XYZ file of C-alpha atoms in Angstrom:
220
model
C 74.326 110.577 82.621
C 72.265 111.009 85.792
C 74.209 111.064 89.058
C 72.566 108.793 91.626
C 72.851 110.309 95.105
C 72.279 108.828 98.558
C 71.772 111.365 101.355
C 72.766 110.496 104.928
C 71.981 112.964 107.724
C 70.231 112.448 111.043
C 68.395 115.787 110.834
C 65.175 115.381 108.867
C 64.959 119.013 107.775
C 68.548 119.042 106.540
C 68.113 115.728 104.761
C 64.920 116.818 103.009
C 66.374 120.203 102.086
C 69.347 118.462 100.454
C 66.959 116.103 98.683
C 64.967 119.000 97.219
C 68.185 120.671 96.092
C 69.564 117.527 94.444
C 66.259 116.758 92.741
C 66.216 120.304 91.328
C 69.314 119.487 89.257
C 68.516 117.923 85.885
C 71.563 115.649 86.023
C 70.930 114.182 89.498
C 68.449 112.034 91.354
C 68.063 110.970 94.985
C 68.043 107.187 95.302
C 67.919 106.977 99.077
C 67.728 108.836 102.394
C 69.413 107.575 105.557
C 69.037 108.862 109.118
C 71.899 106.783 110.575
C 75.262 105.545 109.419
C 74.067 101.961 109.445
C 71.135 102.836 107.202
C 73.555 104.607 104.860
C 75.654 101.456 104.482
C 72.598 99.256 103.944
C 71.091 101.632 101.376
C 74.422 101.959 99.595
C 74.507 98.193 99.163
C 70.907 98.102 97.924
C 70.705 101.240 95.778
C 74.327 101.328 94.509
C 74.490 105.142 94.260
C 77.261 106.971 92.464
C 77.824 109.140 95.504
C 76.895 109.299 99.186
C 76.607 112.701 100.865
C 77.522 111.656 104.406
C 77.138 113.641 107.611
C 79.927 112.893 110.099
C 77.882 112.932 113.282
C 75.031 110.433 113.180
C 73.522 107.945 115.657
C 73.945 104.163 115.673
C 76.969 104.286 113.379
C 78.755 107.564 112.705
C 79.578 108.810 109.222
C 83.250 107.941 109.525
C 82.645 104.271 110.278
C 79.911 104.146 107.644
C 82.369 105.576 105.111
C 84.958 102.978 106.132
C 82.504 100.127 105.573
C 81.460 101.464 102.177
C 85.049 102.001 101.034
C 86.053 98.506 102.181
C 83.219 96.784 100.302
C 84.547 95.572 96.950
C 81.017 95.561 95.539
C 80.837 99.311 96.228
C 84.193 100.172 94.684
C 82.604 102.765 92.378
C 80.681 104.514 95.162
C 82.224 107.813 96.256
C 81.616 109.491 99.604
C 81.436 113.238 100.182
C 81.415 113.978 103.905
C 79.646 116.935 105.470
C 80.982 118.775 108.486
C 80.000 121.853 110.431
C 83.463 123.418 110.353
C 86.398 122.920 108.001
C 88.693 122.532 111.029
C 86.804 119.491 112.292
C 89.465 116.944 113.214
C 87.071 114.178 112.239
C 87.667 115.114 108.604
C 91.102 113.506 108.894
C 89.471 110.286 110.018
C 86.948 110.536 107.178
C 89.741 110.823 104.608
C 91.508 107.874 106.200
C 88.252 105.925 106.052
C 88.016 106.460 102.294
C 86.073 109.676 101.748
C 86.830 111.457 98.483
C 86.369 114.919 99.945
C 84.597 117.084 102.445
C 82.207 120.002 102.443
C 81.056 122.378 105.160
C 77.322 122.563 105.806
C 77.042 126.292 105.171
C 78.130 125.819 101.560
C 75.907 127.609 99.055
C 73.420 125.403 97.148
C 75.151 125.809 93.790
C 78.488 124.856 95.352
C 76.971 121.729 96.871
C 75.713 120.601 93.471
C 79.109 121.331 91.921
C 80.736 119.317 94.707
C 78.488 116.349 93.960
C 79.434 116.527 90.282
C 83.138 116.857 91.090
C 83.324 113.862 93.433
C 81.023 111.716 91.297
C 83.406 112.309 88.391
C 86.268 110.875 90.422
C 87.862 114.154 91.456
C 88.920 114.912 95.024
C 87.169 117.819 96.690
C 89.830 119.189 99.020
C 90.185 122.920 99.530
C 93.930 123.786 99.650
C 93.813 125.869 102.857
C 91.971 123.474 105.185
C 93.618 120.514 103.452
C 97.113 121.700 104.376
C 96.196 121.809 108.064
C 94.431 118.461 107.931
C 97.175 116.655 106.032
C 99.745 117.763 108.602
C 97.718 116.012 111.307
C 97.057 113.064 109.016
C 100.745 112.445 108.400
C 101.412 112.284 112.117
C 98.772 109.583 112.459
C 100.082 105.996 112.765
C 97.260 104.599 110.642
C 97.470 106.594 107.431
C 96.622 104.504 104.341
C 99.379 102.472 102.781
C 100.229 103.483 99.257
C 103.155 103.140 96.908
C 105.964 105.690 96.944
C 106.520 108.460 94.371
C 109.909 107.005 93.373
C 108.152 105.010 90.659
C 106.808 108.154 88.997
C 108.294 109.921 86.001
C 109.188 113.602 86.144
C 105.982 114.545 84.350
C 103.908 112.376 86.668
C 105.446 114.086 89.682
C 104.457 117.439 88.197
C 100.909 116.207 87.693
C 100.799 114.815 91.234
C 101.859 118.176 92.661
C 99.042 119.909 90.790
C 96.508 117.308 91.932
C 97.594 118.021 95.512
C 96.916 121.707 94.948
C 93.330 120.919 94.032
C 93.515 121.437 90.259
C 91.099 119.661 87.947
C 92.260 117.706 84.907
C 91.459 120.686 82.683
C 93.441 123.036 84.915
C 96.349 120.585 85.058
C 96.313 120.409 81.273
C 96.360 124.196 80.986
C 99.240 124.470 83.444
C 101.375 121.862 81.671
C 100.325 122.426 78.078
C 98.426 119.138 77.869
C 94.934 118.221 76.756
C 92.447 117.423 79.534
C 92.345 113.823 78.298
C 96.143 113.492 78.532
C 96.073 114.996 82.013
C 93.371 112.524 83.014
C 95.467 109.655 81.644
C 98.445 110.791 83.708
C 96.306 110.952 86.839
C 94.927 107.460 86.212
C 98.428 106.046 85.736
C 99.654 107.725 88.895
C 96.745 106.249 90.862
C 97.640 102.815 89.523
C 101.334 103.140 90.340
C 100.677 104.429 93.842
C 97.838 101.989 94.573
C 95.647 104.970 95.470
C 91.878 104.537 95.629
C 91.150 108.075 94.462
C 92.570 111.580 94.182
C 92.198 112.211 97.894
C 94.862 109.595 98.571
C 97.064 111.124 95.861
C 96.972 114.365 97.830
C 98.144 112.536 100.932
C 101.021 110.868 99.052
C 102.103 114.223 97.628
C 102.310 115.774 101.096
C 103.857 112.714 102.700
C 106.622 112.496 100.108
C 107.410 116.209 100.249
C 106.411 116.832 96.631
C 104.042 119.406 98.117
C 104.362 120.978 101.557
C 101.540 122.600 103.559
C 103.126 126.045 103.333
C 103.359 125.901 99.547
C 99.601 125.905 98.769
């Protein structure tokens, strides 16, 4: 299946360089280019991409607000957003996760890693590096407007184990290996956990895991 990608960045050279990189992958295609956050939202509604690569700092409407509008649109429920930032300590990343982004990536990421990130987020995984994530989640949990989700009390023992591994950034295959499960069974557990916790994606599962104490920043 071809991954349909929308690129949003106010710098023409960066945007075109990303476009050339994405088009070089046999399993991806660029379905739109946006120079502002508002254009990104409009193109997302028209082109219905699988994933938006969204720069945080853009004119007219910044990437955070654009992400929030995309995530809140029920017609775009299947659209994932991967935000780009200059540094992994950018406090705006916290706001991007709150807005509904499924992960973040720094701009100096190597080309192959960017393509892998697109595949990961498009597949419904959360792209959250454990180190930076621990710092960001600590700030996030002190924020009064973190997303509302269900509590982990409704989870079984096995589901709590799976949730802890999701929070550590493991893929379904890696979770299966760690717990002696098939990747499909691991994926089923993750899907059930998302349903029980009313989480939009794996990024919110990470937040629930930290908030509930199932995982603590110092443990990753």
